[in-house]
Amino acid sequence: MHKEFLMGNAAIARGALDAGLNLVCGYPGTPSTEVLETAAKCNDGRIYVEWSVNEKAALELGAGAAYCGARSMVTMKQVGLNVASDPLMSLAYIGVKGGMVILVADDPGPISSQTEQDTRTFAAYSKLPCFDPTSVQEAYDMIADAFAYSEKYHTPVLFRPTTRVCHGYASVTVRDAAERQTNQPGGFVRDPAKWVIFPRLSYQAHMNIEARNVTLAEEFSGYAHNVFTPAADGSRRGIATQGISYTYVQAALAGKPAPALLKIATPFPFPEQLALGFLRSVDEVLCIEELDPVIERELTYLCGKHHLNVNIRGKLTHDVRNAGENTCASAAHDIAAFLGQAQPGADSPDAAQPALPVRPPVLCAGCPHRASFYAVKQAMKGKKAVFCGDIGCYTLGNAMPLDMVDTCLCMGAGVNITQGIGKIEPDTACFAFVGDSTFFASAITGAVNAVYNQANMTLVILDNSTTAMTGHQPHPGTGRTMMGEIVEKISIEAVLHGVGVKTVETVNPLHLEEAIETVKRTAAQDGVKAIIFKSPCAVLIKPDQPAVIDPEKCTNCKHCIRQLGCPGIVVQDGKVTVEQALCTGCGLCAQVCPFHAITAGGVN
Amino acid sequence: MQTNILICGVGGQGIVLTSKLIAATAMAKDMPVMSAETIGMAQKGGSVFSFLRLGDDLHCPMFPEKTADLIIGFEPAEAVRMLPYLKDGGKIVLNTHPIMPVTAALSGTDYTGKEMIAYLQTKVQSLAMLDADAACKALGSPKVLNMIMLGAAIRQNVLPFTVEEIEETMRRTVKPQFVEMNSKALRYE
């Protein structure tokens, strides 16, 4: 054993590798991405690593490996589990041979997600065991346990850290290379009665699952990371908590005699016996947890089942906020209110404080998406149009002054949302914007649907040749895999032609005039047509010389700023100025300036 | 004994790297360390912070308001944004060079950073200021901003390290040809 300073996600990957991992796959998504990236970085040739095309593909791949007796891990963010839920629900019935951990990172806040869904609730719904670590160290330690339980009970298990555990760093104790476990898969053994799902098999499997979960609940009551600490303050009050909130509770109670504490690391199946010991020691409980009131509901249920006169408080009783993430401060506040203590003093905002500049996330200087949105905006000026966006950097096209995202729902949704709008409002020019990685992940089916069902729309592919938002992962169009192979790039153009899109135009959005003309020409046609705006992500290319503003010609009209909102152009001492450190010389502003006052390396 | 440090600024300034250097130095001294930072939507141009804790009995990587021993502010407005975290008597090291947000350029509001500095001067007793961007120019490299800030932070005697100990970590992490430049930056006054 030795100590290392690791990010939570890195600790999870290291823990899995040390537990004999054979295969890891997933789809990138904040806050889960670094798990797979770390595994790939640490791969000494012993494991197979893959960014799959989406979470459903990844889960099926992981299942196949586990059918062979491999230890497999599948990584995704919480909304990715929705995509993978079809194979997941069935796999819960079929089970596995080798250990299989489905790592789903939840995002209370949410900080960078569409929903505040709780994978613990999904665990109960799918009847799968769930592990919920409270710290980076515990994440490392528990991942090995997750594999062991999975193998012992022949079931996939869910492992759900939250953002603050995933992205927190800590000095943690990890195993030395020599202490690393290995797992030699026995291979796939043909057995249709086991691996082929049928109603009769499912009935029997359902019976087995329910019985297994009763056994597991008993076992989890003795699991080392589920902890009941009796009251040290002589009271009959208790706090039940989980995840990172447990550390907030510890911090709030540090140095004081504490009430009883129940820490739940396996929310499903719920460790009933352990919780009963806790409940019998108290008259009143405060539940501090993030996302759904999972522990609170379980404890309330147990009080009914066992006729315990204990008052359970939390989100359901409005003692704790229902949405958003907890903090040290919120936990301290809720605990003080519960214990009837004075509230920790919070300063009211200082009236003397000058107004702070807001720094919302924006498309980077030189981002080709800015040019793409601008080209479409110019081409459709004055026409009735709808612009359906999607998930990725380009969601930021919603910000002023571009203001080019009318809808955004989930991965790939824009294609058929715009189709739906067009069916009800045929006089609207319907656009769907989708990135290259998102196209492969979940827009191809939508495109087939639109073509087949005679939609009238323009599909705009923003192809920057990477998965930019999550940190530049490769995808089928990049010609690279996570095993380091150089493979044939899958052509978006060929895919679109293949599914029946007749008109597919490819244009560099930074050639503004040509881009605008392409949009006008393409959008005027009937049926489903596509424009591929192809230009690499600005973060990945060597920047060109920054733009130069000719002070003789510049009238300070700020047209460039008001049209484009590029962080590379600022006003300094009243003058429009190029921010040297940010400008990539993409040349878009030079093409927009009405006085031809800007020259830039790239285009002009 | 615990030390809470908050490093804040704007995406692209090297906040996260600074945090990692301090953490690695703590690890080399066998000192427990935890940190947490903004990742994800806050790419270039967004507000970025890193919470860093050194010492025994650490529970969570984040710490509550009024408990930071030191704020290393890479940008005036970002230091003001994080000021509620400074404990009474805590110290701030501030880069006085402002970074204009896109929104200010759009709406025409004239953010200069001077109002932020004036405000900090009224609120913070121990405020060490330097124009680290000017220092970068003087040293001839825009890439040593974080080393200049870290060097200035060390001189506040809040971090339990010497310049030499930070330098040792730096030697292990940067390419040999950049060691001399970074050493100069650490000692820039």
Short mmCIF file of C-alpha atoms in Angstrom, two decimals, chain A residues 222-449:
data_model
loop_
_atom_site.label_atom_id
_atom_site.label_comp_id
_atom_site.label_asym_id
_atom_site.label_seq_id
_atom_site.Cartn_x
_atom_site.Cartn_y
_atom_site.Cartn_z
CA GLY A 222 -23.00 -6.02 8.20
CA TYR A 223 -21.18 -4.25 5.34
CA ALA A 224 -18.23 -2.27 6.69
CA HIS A 225 -19.13 0.96 4.88
CA ASN A 226 -22.68 1.07 6.27
CA VAL A 227 -22.15 2.55 9.71
CA PHE A 228 -24.38 3.25 12.72
CA THR A 229 -22.63 5.42 15.30
CA PRO A 230 -24.65 5.65 18.57
CA ALA A 231 -25.37 9.10 20.02
CA ALA A 232 -22.57 10.70 22.00
CA ASP A 233 -24.64 13.66 23.18
CA GLY A 234 -27.01 11.66 25.37
CA SER A 235 -29.95 12.61 23.16
CA ARG A 236 -32.48 10.46 21.32
CA ARG A 237 -31.88 12.26 18.06
CA GLY A 238 -30.18 10.94 14.97
CA ILE A 239 -28.95 11.99 11.52
CA ALA A 240 -29.12 9.66 8.53
CA THR A 241 -26.97 10.55 5.57
CA GLN A 242 -25.02 9.35 2.51
CA GLY A 243 -22.48 10.32 -0.13
CA ILE A 244 -20.57 13.58 0.11
CA SER A 245 -23.27 14.88 2.50
CA TYR A 246 -21.85 12.52 5.13
CA THR A 247 -18.63 14.52 5.11
CA TYR A 248 -20.60 17.78 5.42
CA VAL A 249 -22.38 16.31 8.45
CA GLN A 250 -19.03 15.24 9.94
CA ALA A 251 -17.66 18.74 9.42
CA ALA A 252 -20.74 20.33 11.01
CA LEU A 253 -20.52 18.05 14.05
CA ALA A 254 -16.73 18.18 14.44
CA GLY A 255 -15.58 18.90 17.98
CA LYS A 256 -19.06 18.56 19.52
CA PRO A 257 -20.85 15.59 21.15
CA ALA A 258 -22.80 14.23 18.20
CA PRO A 259 -26.29 12.74 17.93
CA ALA A 260 -26.66 9.20 16.55
CA LEU A 261 -25.38 8.86 12.99
CA LEU A 262 -26.43 6.45 10.24
CA LYS A 263 -24.32 6.36 7.10
CA ILE A 264 -25.79 4.42 4.19
CA ALA A 265 -23.34 3.23 1.53
CA THR A 266 -25.69 0.63 0.00
CA PRO A 267 -29.07 2.36 -0.48
CA PHE A 268 -30.44 -0.70 -2.29
CA PRO A 269 -31.17 -3.28 -1.02
CA PHE A 270 -31.53 -1.20 2.14
CA PRO A 271 -29.64 -2.52 5.20
CA GLU A 272 -32.77 -2.92 7.29
CA GLN A 273 -31.30 -4.52 10.41
CA LEU A 274 -28.62 -1.87 10.75
CA ALA A 275 -31.19 0.90 10.25
CA LEU A 276 -33.48 -0.69 12.88
CA GLY A 277 -30.69 -0.52 15.46
CA PHE A 278 -30.36 3.17 14.66
CA LEU A 279 -34.11 3.83 14.72
CA ARG A 280 -34.57 2.08 18.07
CA SER A 281 -32.02 4.45 19.62
CA VAL A 282 -33.81 7.64 18.60
CA ASP A 283 -37.13 9.51 18.73
CA GLU A 284 -36.35 11.89 15.92
CA VAL A 285 -34.26 11.63 12.75
CA LEU A 286 -33.05 14.18 10.22
CA CYS A 287 -32.19 12.80 6.78
CA ILE A 288 -29.54 14.75 4.89
CA GLU A 289 -29.18 13.36 1.41
CA GLU A 290 -28.92 14.67 -2.14
CA LEU A 291 -31.45 14.16 -4.96
CA ASP A 292 -34.30 11.80 -3.98
CA PRO A 293 -35.34 11.20 -0.33
CA VAL A 294 -34.32 7.54 -0.63
CA ILE A 295 -33.11 7.01 2.94
CA GLU A 296 -35.96 9.10 4.30
CA ARG A 297 -38.58 6.92 2.56
CA GLU A 298 -36.88 3.70 3.70
CA LEU A 299 -36.75 4.86 7.32
CA THR A 300 -40.36 6.06 7.22
CA TYR A 301 -41.35 2.67 5.81
CA LEU A 302 -39.39 0.82 8.50
CA CYS A 303 -41.08 2.85 11.24
CA GLY A 304 -44.47 1.78 9.86
CA LYS A 305 -43.43 -1.83 9.39
CA HIS A 306 -42.00 -2.15 12.90
CA HIS A 307 -44.45 0.18 14.71
CA LEU A 308 -41.69 2.54 15.80
CA ASN A 309 -42.70 5.93 17.13
CA VAL A 310 -39.90 7.89 15.46
CA ASN A 311 -40.35 11.18 13.71
CA ILE A 312 -38.50 11.04 10.35
CA ARG A 313 -37.69 14.44 8.90
CA GLY A 314 -36.06 15.54 5.68
CA LYS A 315 -37.14 16.53 2.19
CA LEU A 316 -40.62 15.00 2.46
CA THR A 317 -41.33 17.08 5.58
CA HIS A 318 -39.80 20.21 4.03
CA ASP A 319 -37.08 20.41 6.67
CA VAL A 320 -34.46 20.02 3.93
CA ARG A 321 -34.49 21.60 0.48
CA ASN A 322 -35.85 19.31 -2.24
CA ALA A 323 -33.60 20.31 -5.12
CA GLY A 324 -29.97 21.24 -5.66
CA GLU A 325 -26.79 20.03 -4.02
CA ASN A 326 -25.97 20.14 -0.32
CA THR A 327 -23.01 22.10 0.99
CA CYS A 328 -21.09 22.33 4.26
CA ALA A 329 -23.19 25.42 5.00
CA SER A 330 -26.57 23.86 4.15
CA ALA A 331 -25.81 20.78 6.27
CA ALA A 332 -24.69 22.95 9.20
CA HIS A 333 -27.86 25.02 8.83
CA ASP A 334 -30.20 22.01 8.66
CA ILE A 335 -28.51 20.29 11.61
CA ALA A 336 -28.62 23.40 13.77
CA ALA A 337 -32.34 23.81 13.03
CA PHE A 338 -32.95 20.13 13.83
CA LEU A 339 -31.05 20.25 17.12
CA GLY A 340 -32.66 23.55 18.09
CA GLN A 341 -29.31 25.31 18.16
CA ALA A 342 -28.45 28.83 17.11
CA GLN A 343 -28.01 29.13 13.36
CA PRO A 344 -24.44 29.58 12.19
CA GLY A 345 -24.24 33.29 11.42
CA ALA A 346 -24.55 34.13 7.75
CA ASP A 347 -23.58 37.59 6.65
CA SER A 348 -26.15 39.51 4.69
CA PRO A 349 -24.80 40.66 1.33
CA ASP A 350 -22.57 43.70 1.63
CA ALA A 351 -24.26 46.69 0.00
CA ALA A 352 -20.87 48.31 -0.57
CA GLN A 353 -19.69 45.43 -2.76
CA PRO A 354 -19.39 46.53 -6.39
CA ALA A 355 -21.52 44.61 -8.92
CA LEU A 356 -19.59 41.55 -10.06
CA PRO A 357 -19.15 40.86 -13.75
CA VAL A 358 -20.99 37.67 -14.73
CA ARG A 359 -18.98 35.10 -16.61
CA PRO A 360 -21.47 32.68 -18.14
CA PRO A 361 -20.00 29.83 -20.17
CA VAL A 362 -19.57 30.97 -23.77
CA LEU A 363 -18.33 29.42 -26.99
CA CYS A 364 -14.53 29.82 -27.05
CA ALA A 365 -12.82 32.46 -29.15
CA GLY A 366 -12.39 30.99 -32.63
CA CYS A 367 -15.04 28.28 -32.06
CA PRO A 368 -16.36 27.21 -35.48
CA HIS A 369 -19.85 26.71 -33.99
CA ARG A 370 -20.15 30.49 -33.65
CA ALA A 371 -19.62 30.84 -37.40
CA SER A 372 -22.09 28.02 -38.16
CA PHE A 373 -24.86 29.54 -36.06
CA TYR A 374 -24.14 32.98 -37.48
CA ALA A 375 -24.30 31.69 -41.06
CA VAL A 376 -27.70 30.06 -40.48
CA LYS A 377 -28.95 33.13 -38.65
CA GLN A 378 -27.96 35.40 -41.55
CA ALA A 379 -29.35 33.04 -44.18
CA MET A 380 -32.74 32.77 -42.48
CA LYS A 381 -33.05 36.43 -41.48
CA GLY A 382 -36.66 37.58 -41.74
CA LYS A 383 -38.00 34.08 -42.38
CA LYS A 384 -40.16 32.01 -40.03
CA ALA A 385 -37.78 29.39 -38.71
CA VAL A 386 -37.15 27.20 -35.69
CA PHE A 387 -33.70 26.12 -34.51
CA CYS A 388 -33.67 22.95 -32.45
CA GLY A 389 -30.43 22.50 -30.52
CA ASP A 390 -28.86 19.51 -28.84
CA ILE A 391 -26.43 18.47 -26.11
CA GLY A 392 -22.82 19.60 -26.45
CA CYS A 393 -20.71 22.76 -26.57
CA TYR A 394 -23.13 24.08 -29.18
CA THR A 395 -25.92 24.32 -26.59
CA LEU A 396 -24.06 27.55 -25.80
CA GLY A 397 -25.32 28.89 -29.14
CA ASN A 398 -28.33 29.93 -27.04
CA ALA A 399 -26.39 32.82 -25.48
CA MET A 400 -26.70 36.40 -26.68
CA PRO A 401 -25.97 37.70 -29.20
CA LEU A 402 -26.25 34.49 -31.28
CA ASP A 403 -29.50 33.40 -29.61
CA MET A 404 -29.84 30.43 -31.96
CA VAL A 405 -31.14 27.59 -29.77
CA ASP A 406 -34.94 27.40 -29.52
CA THR A 407 -35.14 23.93 -27.99
CA CYS A 408 -32.81 21.49 -26.26
CA LEU A 409 -34.04 18.29 -24.61
CA CYS A 410 -31.63 15.37 -24.62
CA MET A 411 -29.02 13.71 -26.83
CA GLY A 412 -30.20 13.58 -30.43
CA ALA A 413 -33.70 14.89 -29.67
CA GLY A 414 -33.53 17.98 -31.88
CA VAL A 415 -33.86 16.01 -35.12
CA ASN A 416 -37.33 14.68 -34.41
CA ILE A 417 -38.48 17.67 -32.34
CA THR A 418 -37.97 19.85 -35.40
CA GLN A 419 -39.76 17.18 -37.47
CA GLY A 420 -42.70 17.39 -35.04
CA ILE A 421 -42.81 21.17 -35.20
CA GLY A 422 -42.79 20.99 -39.00
CA LYS A 423 -45.74 18.57 -39.05
CA ILE A 424 -47.85 21.03 -37.04
CA GLU A 425 -46.45 24.25 -38.56
CA PRO A 426 -45.65 23.45 -42.19
CA ASP A 427 -44.79 27.09 -42.98
CA THR A 428 -41.84 27.05 -40.53
CA ALA A 429 -38.32 26.40 -41.82
CA CYS A 430 -37.21 23.62 -39.48
CA PHE A 431 -33.57 23.20 -38.45
CA ALA A 432 -31.90 20.70 -36.14
CA PHE A 433 -28.32 21.28 -34.99
CA VAL A 434 -26.31 18.31 -33.81
CA GLY A 435 -22.61 17.74 -33.11
CA ASP A 436 -20.56 14.99 -34.71
CA SER A 437 -20.27 12.81 -31.60
CA THR A 438 -23.94 13.30 -30.76
CA PHE A 439 -24.81 12.43 -34.36
CA PHE A 440 -23.19 9.02 -33.97
CA ALA A 441 -24.53 8.57 -30.43
CA SER A 442 -28.18 9.17 -31.12
CA ALA A 443 -29.16 11.23 -34.18
CA ILE A 444 -28.85 8.61 -36.92
CA THR A 445 -32.10 6.89 -35.89
CA GLY A 446 -33.76 10.31 -35.87
CA ALA A 447 -32.50 11.01 -39.38
CA VAL A 448 -33.89 7.69 -40.64
CA ASN A 449 -37.22 8.49 -39.02
#
